[in-house]
PDB file of C-alpha atoms in Angstrom:
ATOM      1  CA  MET A  20       0.000   0.000   0.000  1.00  0.00           C
ATOM      2  CA  LEU A  21       1.338   3.434  -0.962  1.00  0.00           C
ATOM      3  CA  PRO A  22       2.044   5.583   2.136  1.00  0.00           C
ATOM      4  CA  ALA A  23       0.427   8.987   2.429  1.00  0.00           C
ATOM      5  CA  LEU A  24       2.460  11.733   0.802  1.00  0.00           C
ATOM      6  CA  ASP A  25       2.430  13.964   3.895  1.00  0.00           C
ATOM      7  CA  ASP A  26       3.801  11.143   6.052  1.00  0.00           C
ATOM      8  CA  LEU A  27       6.497  10.372   3.483  1.00  0.00           C
ATOM      9  CA  LEU A  28       7.674  13.972   3.156  1.00  0.00           C
ATOM     10  CA  GLU A  29       8.089  14.284   6.932  1.00  0.00           C
ATOM     11  CA  ARG A  30      10.556  11.387   6.801  1.00  0.00           C
ATOM     12  CA  VAL A  31      12.759  12.632   3.939  1.00  0.00           C
ATOM     13  CA  HIS A  32      16.352  13.865   4.208  1.00  0.00           C
ATOM     14  CA  VAL A  33      18.004  15.181   1.021  1.00  0.00           C
ATOM     15  CA  VAL A  34      21.786  14.915   0.931  1.00  0.00           C
ATOM     16  CA  ALA A  35      24.664  15.705  -1.430  1.00  0.00           C
ATOM     17  CA  LEU A  36      27.519  13.206  -1.183  1.00  0.00           C
ATOM     18  CA  PRO A  37      30.941  14.328  -2.472  1.00  0.00           C
ATOM     19  CA  MET A  38      32.749  11.750  -4.593  1.00  0.00           C
ATOM     20  CA  ARG A  39      36.424  10.829  -4.777  1.00  0.00           C
ATOM     21  CA  VAL A  40      36.427  10.613  -8.579  1.00  0.00           C
ATOM     22  CA  ARG A  41      34.094  11.519 -11.405  1.00  0.00           C
ATOM     23  CA  PHE A  42      31.628   8.652 -11.978  1.00  0.00           C
ATOM     24  CA  ARG A  43      28.791   8.690 -14.488  1.00  0.00           C
ATOM     25  CA  GLY A  44      29.896  12.247 -15.241  1.00  0.00           C
ATOM     26  CA  ILE A  45      29.236  13.576 -11.711  1.00  0.00           C
ATOM     27  CA  THR A  46      31.356  14.486  -8.697  1.00  0.00           C
ATOM     28  CA  THR A  47      28.475  15.002  -6.223  1.00  0.00           C
ATOM     29  CA  ARG A  48      25.719  12.429  -5.729  1.00  0.00           C
ATOM     30  CA  GLU A  49      22.381  13.909  -4.696  1.00  0.00           C
ATOM     31  CA  LEU A  50      19.721  11.619  -3.258  1.00  0.00           C
ATOM     32  CA  ALA A  51      17.039  11.355  -0.593  1.00  0.00           C
ATOM     33  CA  VAL A  52      16.912   8.928   2.312  1.00  0.00           C
ATOM     34  CA  ILE A  53      13.662   8.046   4.070  1.00  0.00           C
ATOM     35  CA  ASP A  54      13.381   7.334   7.807  1.00  0.00           C
ATOM     36  CA  GLY A  55      10.561   4.788   7.632  1.00  0.00           C
ATOM     37  CA  PRO A  56       8.669   2.722  10.196  1.00  0.00           C
ATOM     38  CA  ALA A  57      10.387  -0.488   8.987  1.00  0.00           C
ATOM     39  CA  GLY A  58      13.868   0.969   8.414  1.00  0.00           C
ATOM     40  CA  TRP A  59      15.621   3.379   6.095  1.00  0.00           C
ATOM     41  CA  GLY A  60      14.987   3.628   2.375  1.00  0.00           C
ATOM     42  CA  GLU A  61      16.650   5.548  -0.435  1.00  0.00           C
ATOM     43  CA  PHE A  62      15.364   7.485  -3.456  1.00  0.00           C
ATOM     44  CA  GLY A  63      18.225   8.379  -5.742  1.00  0.00           C
ATOM     45  CA  ALA A  64      17.021   8.323  -9.347  1.00  0.00           C
ATOM     46  CA  PHE A  65      19.625  10.100 -11.450  1.00  0.00           C
ATOM     47  CA  LEU A  66      18.818  13.719 -12.206  1.00  0.00           C
ATOM     48  CA  GLU A  67      18.229  13.207 -15.920  1.00  0.00           C
ATOM     49  CA  TYR A  68      15.580  10.493 -15.445  1.00  0.00           C
ATOM     50  CA  ASP A  69      11.969  11.464 -16.083  1.00  0.00           C
ATOM     51  CA  ASP A  70       9.255  10.955 -13.495  1.00  0.00           C
ATOM     52  CA  GLY A  71       8.024   7.699 -15.015  1.00  0.00           C
ATOM     53  CA  GLU A  72      11.430   6.071 -14.675  1.00  0.00           C
ATOM     54  CA  ALA A  73      12.221   7.748 -11.370  1.00  0.00           C
ATOM     55  CA  ALA A  74       8.972   6.493  -9.808  1.00  0.00           C
ATOM     56  CA  SER A  75      10.341   2.935  -9.737  1.00  0.00           C
ATOM     57  CA  TRP A  76      13.283   4.197  -7.683  1.00  0.00           C
ATOM     58  CA  LEU A  77      10.855   5.802  -5.245  1.00  0.00           C
ATOM     59  CA  ALA A  78       8.935   2.519  -5.008  1.00  0.00           C
ATOM     60  CA  ALA A  79      12.167   0.773  -4.034  1.00  0.00           C
ATOM     61  CA  GLY A  80      12.874   3.322  -1.313  1.00  0.00           C
ATOM     62  CA  LEU A  81       9.351   3.027   0.042  1.00  0.00           C
ATOM     63  CA  GLN A  82       9.602  -0.757   0.131  1.00  0.00           C
ATOM     64  CA  SER A  83      12.728  -0.576   2.296  1.00  0.00           C
ATOM     65  CA  ALA A  84      11.362   2.164   4.544  1.00  0.00           C
ATOM     66  CA  TYR A  85       7.834   0.846   5.038  1.00  0.00           C
ATOM     67  CA  ARG A  86       8.140  -2.941   4.546  1.00  0.00           C
ATOM     68  CA  GLY A  87      11.711  -3.877   5.378  1.00  0.00           C
ATOM     69  CA  PRO A  88      14.051  -6.452   3.804  1.00  0.00           C
ATOM     70  CA  PRO A  89      13.246  -9.979   2.584  1.00  0.00           C
ATOM     71  CA  PRO A  90      14.367 -12.982   4.684  1.00  0.00           C
ATOM     72  CA  PRO A  91      18.083 -13.685   4.145  1.00  0.00           C
ATOM     73  CA  ARG A  92      19.647 -16.942   2.934  1.00  0.00           C
ATOM     74  CA  ARG A  93      23.235 -15.763   3.542  1.00  0.00           C
ATOM     75  CA  PHE A  94      24.876 -13.098   5.686  1.00  0.00           C
ATOM     76  CA  HIS A  95      27.959 -12.055   3.692  1.00  0.00           C
ATOM     77  CA  ILE A  96      28.069 -11.035   0.018  1.00  0.00           C
ATOM     78  CA  ALA A  97      31.224 -11.191  -2.096  1.00  0.00           C
ATOM     79  CA  ILE A  98      31.727  -7.891  -3.916  1.00  0.00           C
ATOM     80  CA  ASN A  99      33.731  -6.685  -6.872  1.00  0.00           C
ATOM     81  CA  ALA A 100      36.053  -3.714  -6.788  1.00  0.00           C
ATOM     82  CA  THR A 101      34.741  -0.878  -8.975  1.00  0.00           C
ATOM     83  CA  VAL A 102      37.316   0.932 -11.069  1.00  0.00           C
ATOM     84  CA  PRO A 103      36.127   4.168 -12.737  1.00  0.00           C
ATOM     85  CA  ALA A 104      37.623   5.358 -16.020  1.00  0.00           C
ATOM     86  CA  VAL A 105      40.799   6.567 -14.333  1.00  0.00           C
ATOM     87  CA  PRO A 106      44.308   6.542 -15.835  1.00  0.00           C
ATOM     88  CA  ALA A 107      46.091   3.219 -15.373  1.00  0.00           C
ATOM     89  CA  ALA A 108      48.508   4.822 -12.902  1.00  0.00           C
ATOM     90  CA  ARG A 109      45.626   5.490 -10.492  1.00  0.00           C
ATOM     91  CA  VAL A 110      44.338   1.910 -10.486  1.00  0.00           C
ATOM     92  CA  PRO A 111      46.365   0.714  -7.444  1.00  0.00           C
ATOM     93  CA  ALA A 112      44.930   3.521  -5.285  1.00  0.00           C
ATOM     94  CA  VAL A 113      41.390   2.644  -6.361  1.00  0.00           C
ATOM     95  CA  LEU A 114      41.869  -1.074  -5.709  1.00  0.00           C
ATOM     96  CA  ALA A 115      43.266  -0.335  -2.256  1.00  0.00           C
ATOM     97  CA  ARG A 116      39.751   0.686  -1.204  1.00  0.00           C
ATOM     98  CA  PHE A 117      38.512  -2.876  -1.833  1.00  0.00           C
ATOM     99  CA  PRO A 118      40.634  -5.098   0.422  1.00  0.00           C
ATOM    100  CA  GLY A 119      40.372  -8.776  -0.400  1.00  0.00           C
ATOM    101  CA  ALA A 120      38.306  -8.334  -3.568  1.00  0.00           C
ATOM    102  CA  ARG A 121      39.066 -11.067  -6.097  1.00  0.00           C
ATOM    103  CA  THR A 122      36.895  -9.561  -8.833  1.00  0.00           C
ATOM    104  CA  ALA A 123      37.003  -6.066 -10.339  1.00  0.00           C
ATOM    105  CA  LYS A 124      34.573  -4.251 -12.622  1.00  0.00           C
ATOM    106  CA  VAL A 125      36.321  -1.752 -14.852  1.00  0.00           C
ATOM    107  CA  LYS A 126      34.549   1.122 -16.576  1.00  0.00           C
ATOM    108  CA  VAL A 127      35.420   1.358 -20.275  1.00  0.00           C
ATOM    109  CA  ALA A 128      34.250   3.305 -23.347  1.00  0.00           C
ATOM    110  CA  GLU A 129      34.390   6.615 -21.476  1.00  0.00           C
ATOM    111  CA  PRO A 130      33.715   9.614 -23.770  1.00  0.00           C
ATOM    112  CA  GLY A 131      36.987  11.243 -24.747  1.00  0.00           C
ATOM    113  CA  GLN A 132      39.038   8.121 -24.098  1.00  0.00           C
ATOM    114  CA  THR A 133      40.343   5.441 -26.455  1.00  0.00           C
ATOM    115  CA  LEU A 134      40.375   1.658 -26.533  1.00  0.00           C
ATOM    116  CA  ALA A 135      44.076   1.887 -25.719  1.00  0.00           C
ATOM    117  CA  ASP A 136      43.157   3.707 -22.505  1.00  0.00           C
ATOM    118  CA  ASP A 137      40.720   0.901 -21.666  1.00  0.00           C
ATOM    119  CA  VAL A 138      43.331  -1.779 -22.341  1.00  0.00           C
ATOM    120  CA  ALA A 139      45.895  -0.023 -20.138  1.00  0.00           C
ATOM    121  CA  ARG A 140      43.368   0.312 -17.295  1.00  0.00           C
ATOM    122  CA  VAL A 141      42.291  -3.336 -17.556  1.00  0.00           C
ATOM    123  CA  GLU A 142      45.911  -4.520 -17.652  1.00  0.00           C
ATOM    124  CA  ALA A 143      46.665  -2.515 -14.505  1.00  0.00           C
ATOM    125  CA  VAL A 144      43.699  -4.140 -12.763  1.00  0.00           C
ATOM    126  CA  ARG A 145      44.572  -7.604 -14.051  1.00  0.00           C
ATOM    127  CA  ALA A 146      48.019  -7.268 -12.478  1.00  0.00           C
ATOM    128  CA  GLN A 147      46.373  -7.183  -9.038  1.00  0.00           C
ATOM    129  CA  VAL A 148      42.982  -8.925  -9.273  1.00  0.00           C
ATOM    130  CA  PRO A 149      42.376 -12.393 -10.741  1.00  0.00           C
ATOM    131  CA  ALA A 150      38.880 -11.885 -12.206  1.00  0.00           C
ATOM    132  CA  VAL A 151      38.065  -8.831 -14.345  1.00  0.00           C
ATOM    133  CA  ARG A 152      34.762  -7.724 -15.876  1.00  0.00           C
ATOM    134  CA  VAL A 153      34.235  -4.534 -17.899  1.00  0.00           C
ATOM    135  CA  ASP A 154      31.242  -2.217 -18.227  1.00  0.00           C
ATOM    136  CA  ALA A 155      30.688  -0.123 -21.372  1.00  0.00           C
ATOM    137  CA  ASN A 156      27.208   1.218 -20.492  1.00  0.00           C
ATOM    138  CA  GLY A 157      25.972   0.454 -24.021  1.00  0.00           C
ATOM    139  CA  ALA A 158      28.504   2.739 -25.701  1.00  0.00           C
ATOM    140  CA  TRP A 159      29.841   0.399 -28.394  1.00  0.00           C
ATOM    141  CA  THR A 160      28.482  -0.676 -31.750  1.00  0.00           C
ATOM    142  CA  VAL A 161      28.735  -4.401 -32.443  1.00  0.00           C
ATOM    143  CA  PRO A 162      31.950  -4.037 -34.518  1.00  0.00           C
ATOM    144  CA  GLN A 163      33.475  -1.837 -31.819  1.00  0.00           C
ATOM    145  CA  ALA A 164      32.538  -4.380 -29.149  1.00  0.00           C
ATOM    146  CA  VAL A 165      34.055  -7.210 -31.163  1.00  0.00           C
ATOM    147  CA  ALA A 166      37.306  -5.244 -31.497  1.00  0.00           C
ATOM    148  CA  ALA A 167      37.252  -4.328 -27.811  1.00  0.00           C
ATOM    149  CA  ALA A 168      36.671  -7.932 -26.747  1.00  0.00           C
ATOM    150  CA  ARG A 169      39.664  -8.987 -28.806  1.00  0.00           C
ATOM    151  CA  ALA A 170      41.924  -6.250 -27.411  1.00  0.00           C
ATOM    152  CA  LEU A 171      40.827  -6.644 -23.812  1.00  0.00           C
ATOM    153  CA  THR A 172      41.398 -10.413 -23.809  1.00  0.00           C
ATOM    154  CA  ALA A 173      44.793 -10.369 -25.538  1.00  0.00           C
ATOM    155  CA  THR A 174      46.613 -11.133 -22.291  1.00  0.00           C
ATOM    156  CA  GLY A 175      43.897 -12.644 -20.132  1.00  0.00           C
ATOM    157  CA  ALA A 176      40.253 -13.609 -19.824  1.00  0.00           C
ATOM    158  CA  LEU A 177      37.286 -11.387 -19.007  1.00  0.00           C
ATOM    159  CA  GLU A 178      34.537 -12.655 -16.739  1.00  0.00           C
ATOM    160  CA  TYR A 179      32.047 -10.797 -18.932  1.00  0.00           C
ATOM    161  CA  LEU A 180      31.314  -7.677 -20.981  1.00  0.00           C
ATOM    162  CA  GLU A 181      28.597  -5.706 -19.185  1.00  0.00           C
ATOM    163  CA  GLN A 182      26.133  -3.931 -21.483  1.00  0.00           C
ATOM    164  CA  PRO A 183      28.649  -3.594 -24.324  1.00  0.00           C
ATOM    165  CA  CYS A 184      25.955  -2.416 -26.778  1.00  0.00           C
ATOM    166  CA  ALA A 185      22.726  -0.493 -26.276  1.00  0.00           C
ATOM    167  CA  THR A 186      20.027  -2.739 -27.755  1.00  0.00           C
ATOM    168  CA  VAL A 187      18.903  -6.289 -27.176  1.00  0.00           C
ATOM    169  CA  ALA A 188      19.347  -7.092 -30.864  1.00  0.00           C
ATOM    170  CA  GLU A 189      22.948  -5.858 -30.745  1.00  0.00           C
ATOM    171  CA  LEU A 190      23.678  -7.893 -27.616  1.00  0.00           C
ATOM    172  CA  ALA A 191      22.284 -11.011 -29.284  1.00  0.00           C
ATOM    173  CA  GLU A 192      24.415 -10.441 -32.389  1.00  0.00           C
ATOM    174  CA  LEU A 193      27.541  -9.754 -30.340  1.00  0.00           C
ATOM    175  CA  ARG A 194      26.976 -12.887 -28.278  1.00  0.00           C
ATOM    176  CA  ARG A 195      27.103 -14.918 -31.486  1.00  0.00           C
ATOM    177  CA  ARG A 196      30.366 -13.259 -32.551  1.00  0.00           C
ATOM    178  CA  VAL A 197      32.519 -13.334 -29.419  1.00  0.00           C
ATOM    179  CA  ALA A 198      33.512 -15.985 -26.907  1.00  0.00           C
ATOM    180  CA  VAL A 199      33.404 -13.568 -23.968  1.00  0.00           C
ATOM    181  CA  PRO A 200      30.180 -13.844 -21.916  1.00  0.00           C
ATOM    182  CA  VAL A 201      27.776 -10.904 -22.252  1.00  0.00           C
ATOM    183  CA  ALA A 202      25.952  -9.353 -19.296  1.00  0.00           C
ATOM    184  CA  ALA A 203      22.861  -7.165 -19.579  1.00  0.00           C
ATOM    185  CA  ASP A 204      22.230  -4.199 -17.288  1.00  0.00           C
ATOM    186  CA  GLU A 205      20.410  -1.278 -18.935  1.00  0.00           C
ATOM    187  CA  SER A 206      18.629  -3.731 -21.251  1.00  0.00           C
ATOM    188  CA  ILE A 207      16.920  -5.097 -18.137  1.00  0.00           C
ATOM    189  CA  ARG A 208      16.529  -2.164 -15.737  1.00  0.00           C
ATOM    190  CA  LYS A 209      15.484   0.413 -18.368  1.00  0.00           C
ATOM    191  CA  ALA A 210      13.269  -1.906 -20.413  1.00  0.00           C
ATOM    192  CA  ALA A 211       9.480  -2.010 -20.438  1.00  0.00           C
ATOM    193  CA  ASP A 212       9.888  -5.802 -20.449  1.00  0.00           C
ATOM    194  CA  PRO A 213      12.949  -6.705 -18.348  1.00  0.00           C
ATOM    195  CA  LEU A 214      12.747 -10.347 -19.442  1.00  0.00           C
ATOM    196  CA  ALA A 215      12.997  -9.607 -23.182  1.00  0.00           C
ATOM    197  CA  VAL A 216      16.793  -9.811 -23.158  1.00  0.00           C
ATOM    198  CA  VAL A 217      16.668 -13.329 -21.741  1.00  0.00           C
ATOM    199  CA  ARG A 218      14.045 -14.536 -24.216  1.00  0.00           C
ATOM    200  CA  ALA A 219      16.194 -13.171 -27.046  1.00  0.00           C
ATOM    201  CA  ARG A 220      19.193 -15.191 -25.780  1.00  0.00           C
ATOM    202  CA  ALA A 221      21.085 -11.919 -25.678  1.00  0.00           C
ATOM    203  CA  ALA A 222      22.860 -12.327 -22.337  1.00  0.00           C
ATOM    204  CA  ASP A 223      24.775 -14.867 -20.275  1.00  0.00           C
ATOM    205  CA  VAL A 224      24.452 -12.883 -17.034  1.00  0.00           C
ATOM    206  CA  ALA A 225      21.733 -10.573 -15.701  1.00  0.00           C
ATOM    207  CA  VAL A 226      22.881  -7.510 -13.747  1.00  0.00           C
ATOM    208  CA  LEU A 227      19.988  -6.507 -11.482  1.00  0.00           C
ATOM    209  CA  LYS A 228      19.701  -3.315  -9.436  1.00  0.00           C
ATOM    210  CA  VAL A 229      17.199  -2.885  -6.630  1.00  0.00           C
ATOM    211  CA  ALA A 230      16.341   0.795  -7.092  1.00  0.00           C
ATOM    212  CA  PRO A 231      15.646   0.927 -10.865  1.00  0.00           C
ATOM    213  CA  LEU A 232      13.599  -2.281 -10.707  1.00  0.00           C
ATOM    214  CA  GLY A 233      11.318  -0.965  -7.968  1.00  0.00           C
ATOM    215  CA  GLY A 234      12.634  -2.824  -4.937  1.00  0.00           C
ATOM    216  CA  ALA A 235      13.932  -6.146  -3.682  1.00  0.00           C
ATOM    217  CA  ALA A 236      10.638  -7.939  -4.320  1.00  0.00           C
ATOM    218  CA  ALA A 237      10.695  -6.990  -8.002  1.00  0.00           C
ATOM    219  CA  LEU A 238      14.353  -8.000  -8.313  1.00  0.00           C
ATOM    220  CA  LEU A 239      13.692 -11.385  -6.738  1.00  0.00           C
ATOM    221  CA  GLY A 240      10.668 -11.853  -8.990  1.00  0.00           C
ATOM    222  CA  ILE A 241      12.761 -11.275 -12.114  1.00  0.00           C
ATOM    223  CA  ALA A 242      15.545 -13.546 -10.864  1.00  0.00           C
ATOM    224  CA  ALA A 243      13.005 -16.321 -10.312  1.00  0.00           C
ATOM    225  CA  GLN A 244      11.932 -16.174 -13.967  1.00  0.00           C
ATOM    226  CA  ILE A 245      15.329 -16.420 -15.655  1.00  0.00           C
ATOM    227  CA  ALA A 246      17.735 -19.300 -16.044  1.00  0.00           C
ATOM    228  CA  ILE A 247      20.961 -17.286 -16.208  1.00  0.00           C
ATOM    229  CA  PRO A 248      23.179 -16.189 -13.307  1.00  0.00           C
ATOM    230  CA  VAL A 249      22.375 -12.944 -11.488  1.00  0.00           C
ATOM    231  CA  VAL A 250      24.704 -10.221 -10.252  1.00  0.00           C
ATOM    232  CA  VAL A 251      23.200  -7.638  -7.889  1.00  0.00           C
ATOM    233  CA  SER A 252      24.753  -4.238  -8.455  1.00  0.00           C
ATOM    234  CA  SER A 253      24.638  -0.713  -7.058  1.00  0.00           C
ATOM    235  CA  ALA A 254      23.098   2.309  -8.731  1.00  0.00           C
ATOM    236  CA  LEU A 255      25.686   4.568  -7.078  1.00  0.00           C
ATOM    237  CA  ASP A 256      23.770   4.184  -3.822  1.00  0.00           C
ATOM    238  CA  SER A 257      24.497   5.599  -0.404  1.00  0.00           C
ATOM    239  CA  ALA A 258      25.073   3.234   2.517  1.00  0.00           C
ATOM    240  CA  VAL A 259      21.270   2.984   2.831  1.00  0.00           C
ATOM    241  CA  GLY A 260      20.799   1.827  -0.746  1.00  0.00           C
ATOM    242  CA  ILE A 261      23.752  -0.548  -0.508  1.00  0.00           C
ATOM    243  CA  ALA A 262      22.147  -2.164   2.544  1.00  0.00           C
ATOM    244  CA  ALA A 263      18.926  -2.737   0.550  1.00  0.00           C
ATOM    245  CA  ALA A 264      20.891  -4.253  -2.326  1.00  0.00           C
ATOM    246  CA  LEU A 265      22.858  -6.517   0.007  1.00  0.00           C
ATOM    247  CA  ALA A 266      19.573  -7.680   1.517  1.00  0.00           C
ATOM    248  CA  ALA A 267      18.241  -8.526  -1.944  1.00  0.00           C
ATOM    249  CA  ALA A 268      21.425 -10.434  -2.822  1.00  0.00           C
ATOM    250  CA  ALA A 269      21.180 -12.266   0.494  1.00  0.00           C
ATOM    251  CA  ALA A 270      17.654 -13.448  -0.372  1.00  0.00           C
ATOM    252  CA  LEU A 271      18.501 -14.960  -3.779  1.00  0.00           C
ATOM    253  CA  PRO A 272      18.282 -18.755  -3.886  1.00  0.00           C
ATOM    254  CA  ARG A 273      21.565 -18.857  -5.826  1.00  0.00           C
ATOM    255  CA  LEU A 274      24.397 -16.361  -6.091  1.00  0.00           C
ATOM    256  CA  ASP A 275      27.445 -17.478  -8.079  1.00  0.00           C
ATOM    257  CA  HIS A 276      29.169 -14.169  -8.877  1.00  0.00           C
ATOM    258  CA  ALA A 277      30.595 -11.306  -6.843  1.00  0.00           C
ATOM    259  CA  CYS A 278      28.137  -8.420  -6.650  1.00  0.00           C
ATOM    260  CA  GLY A 279      28.756  -4.802  -7.601  1.00  0.00           C
ATOM    261  CA  LEU A 280      27.992  -3.421  -4.160  1.00  0.00           C
ATOM    262  CA  GLY A 281      31.328  -1.968  -3.103  1.00  0.00           C
ATOM    263  CA  THR A 282      30.688   1.492  -4.522  1.00  0.00           C
ATOM    264  CA  GLY A 283      30.575   3.133  -1.100  1.00  0.00           C
ATOM    265  CA  GLY A 284      34.317   3.633  -1.485  1.00  0.00           C
ATOM    266  CA  LEU A 285      33.611   6.122  -4.281  1.00  0.00           C
ATOM    267  CA  PHE A 286      32.254   8.655  -1.759  1.00  0.00           C
ATOM    268  CA  VAL A 287      34.356  11.004   0.352  1.00  0.00           C
ATOM    269  CA  GLU A 288      31.508  11.096   2.893  1.00  0.00           C
ATOM    270  CA  ASP A 289      28.379   8.973   3.266  1.00  0.00           C
ATOM    271  CA  VAL A 290      25.254   9.102   5.443  1.00  0.00           C
ATOM    272  CA  ALA A 291      26.604   6.265   7.600  1.00  0.00           C
ATOM    273  CA  GLU A 292      30.011   4.780   8.199  1.00  0.00           C
ATOM    274  CA  PRO A 293      30.503   2.416   5.253  1.00  0.00           C
ATOM    275  CA  ALA A 294      31.124  -1.236   5.976  1.00  0.00           C
ATOM    276  CA  VAL A 295      34.683  -2.309   5.195  1.00  0.00           C
ATOM    277  CA  PRO A 296      35.002  -5.439   3.059  1.00  0.00           C
ATOM    278  CA  VAL A 297      36.509  -8.410   4.868  1.00  0.00           C
ATOM    279  CA  ASP A 298      38.081 -11.019   2.586  1.00  0.00           C
ATOM    280  CA  GLY A 299      36.305  -9.337  -0.311  1.00  0.00           C
ATOM    281  CA  ALA A 300      32.813  -9.571   1.224  1.00  0.00           C
ATOM    282  CA  LEU A 301      30.359  -7.191   2.908  1.00  0.00           C
ATOM    283  CA  PRO A 302      28.054  -8.093   5.807  1.00  0.00           C
ATOM    284  CA  VAL A 303      24.288  -8.086   5.356  1.00  0.00           C
ATOM    285  CA  ARG A 304      22.965  -5.680   7.974  1.00  0.00           C
ATOM    286  CA  ALA A 305      20.573  -2.808   8.542  1.00  0.00           C
ATOM    287  CA  VAL A 306      22.015   0.696   8.206  1.00  0.00           C
ATOM    288  CA  THR A 307      20.945   3.719  10.245  1.00  0.00           C
ATOM    289  CA  PRO A 308      22.269   7.085   9.046  1.00  0.00           C
ATOM    290  CA  ASP A 309      24.173   9.220  11.520  1.00  0.00           C
ATOM    291  CA  PRO A 310      22.142  12.371  12.345  1.00  0.00           C
ATOM    292  CA  ALA A 311      25.322  14.448  12.374  1.00  0.00           C
ATOM    293  CA  ARG A 312      26.222  13.219   8.896  1.00  0.00           C
ATOM    294  CA  LEU A 313      22.701  13.920   7.614  1.00  0.00           C
ATOM    295  CA  ALA A 314      23.036  17.495   8.873  1.00  0.00           C
ATOM    296  CA  ALA A 315      26.545  18.010   7.508  1.00  0.00           C
ATOM    297  CA  LEU A 316      25.690  16.522   4.101  1.00  0.00           C
ATOM    298  CA  ALA A 317      22.283  18.194   3.733  1.00  0.00           C
ATOM    299  CA  ALA A 318      21.673  19.551   0.256  1.00  0.00           C
ATOM    300  CA  PRO A 319      21.139  23.317  -0.157  1.00  0.00           C
ATOM    301  CA  ALA A 320      17.549  24.488   0.358  1.00  0.00           C
ATOM    302  CA  ALA A 321      16.868  24.938  -3.353  1.00  0.00           C
ATOM    303  CA  ARG A 322      18.088  21.419  -4.137  1.00  0.00           C
ATOM    304  CA  ARG A 323      16.087  19.967  -1.270  1.00  0.00           C
ATOM    305  CA  GLN A 324      12.968  21.612  -2.667  1.00  0.00           C
ATOM    306  CA  TRP A 325      13.752  20.194  -6.119  1.00  0.00           C
ATOM    307  CA  TRP A 326      13.813  16.686  -4.658  1.00  0.00           C
ATOM    308  CA  ILE A 327      10.644  17.264  -2.608  1.00  0.00           C
ATOM    309  CA  GLU A 328       8.783  18.315  -5.746  1.00  0.00           C
ATOM    310  CA  ARG A 329      10.178  15.299  -7.584  1.00  0.00           C
ATOM    311  CA  ILE A 330       8.972  13.002  -4.806  1.00  0.00           C
ATOM    312  CA  ARG A 331       5.495  14.570  -5.065  1.00  0.00           C
ATOM    313  CA  ARG A 332       5.373  13.886  -8.815  1.00  0.00           C
ATOM    314  CA  CYS A 333       6.721  10.345  -8.497  1.00  0.00           C
ATOM    315  CA  HIS A 334       4.270   9.618  -5.690  1.00  0.00           C
ATOM    316  CA  ASP A 335       1.481  10.687  -8.075  1.00  0.00           C
ATOM    317  CA  VAL A 336       2.863   8.306 -10.713  1.00  0.00           C
ATOM    318  CA  LEU A 337       2.849   5.417  -8.221  1.00  0.00           C
ATOM    319  CA  ALA A 338      -0.679   6.298  -7.107  1.00  0.00           C
ATOM    320  CA  THR A 339      -1.851   6.218 -10.733  1.00  0.00           C
ATOM    321  CA  ARG A 340      -0.171   2.850 -11.313  1.00  0.00           C
ATOM    322  CA  ALA A 341      -1.872   1.437  -8.223  1.00  0.00           C
ATOM    323  CA  ARG A 342      -5.377   2.297  -9.415  1.00  0.00           C
TER     324      ARG A 342
END
């Protein structure tokens, strides 16, 4: 049941989290956290998303805040290190924030960079971490992805190419042309039909994110309908959103791959003290933001109002969907 808007707005804190490096083109992550009766939830749809897409992110935050997490099957989740599109020389410093991680996800196909930059970054990661996966965020054409797969595997294997091309048809074609496994992210979380990519045999791995899919229940529902492995990943979440994603990963019947939930290290400051990976894994636990951090990281009044108005509009979208 959708909570009353007035009750929701009384529970909202809007924060601006400074980042260590540019990621997804931003250096400050704005989002809202919700102090709910069942725990804390997060609403952090990226600024460019329209209200229809953002409403699913609000639904996820409401589920955490008003309903709580699903029952866990495990209490520690292996995570991958996340390496932004930094110069190869900066890779060791990035990896140092992920102690014990045996898998790394490397951002590639960054605007303004070259395939040679990607290869150098991947080689620097491969020198320290045994399993490497790359994420192109749909930036390559099929021929470009074929060339990239060849270059990036010249000296070692890749666990998979995450969203190398934008469309399901392109992913399916690429999968027929390369030996490297293909993972789908945007083709699931931004699709009207998140199962279309699986029916098209366009992916070997499904990357699922709690917030864009509308919450842990929706994520678990999708995972139950597909026969390919699942990786639970972050949507550049705060400690609150990471906790919700860890809870979803903990509830999956099967979890064979490290999850992309170590992105807390990308923030200079967070709403709660981030959990430190132990042997490459994070604990599954509830997170309660520190009131002092919420105050110190509070967004300026104009930005808070922008988020409040966005929540009003997304709440209306959810109310319409529920009718």
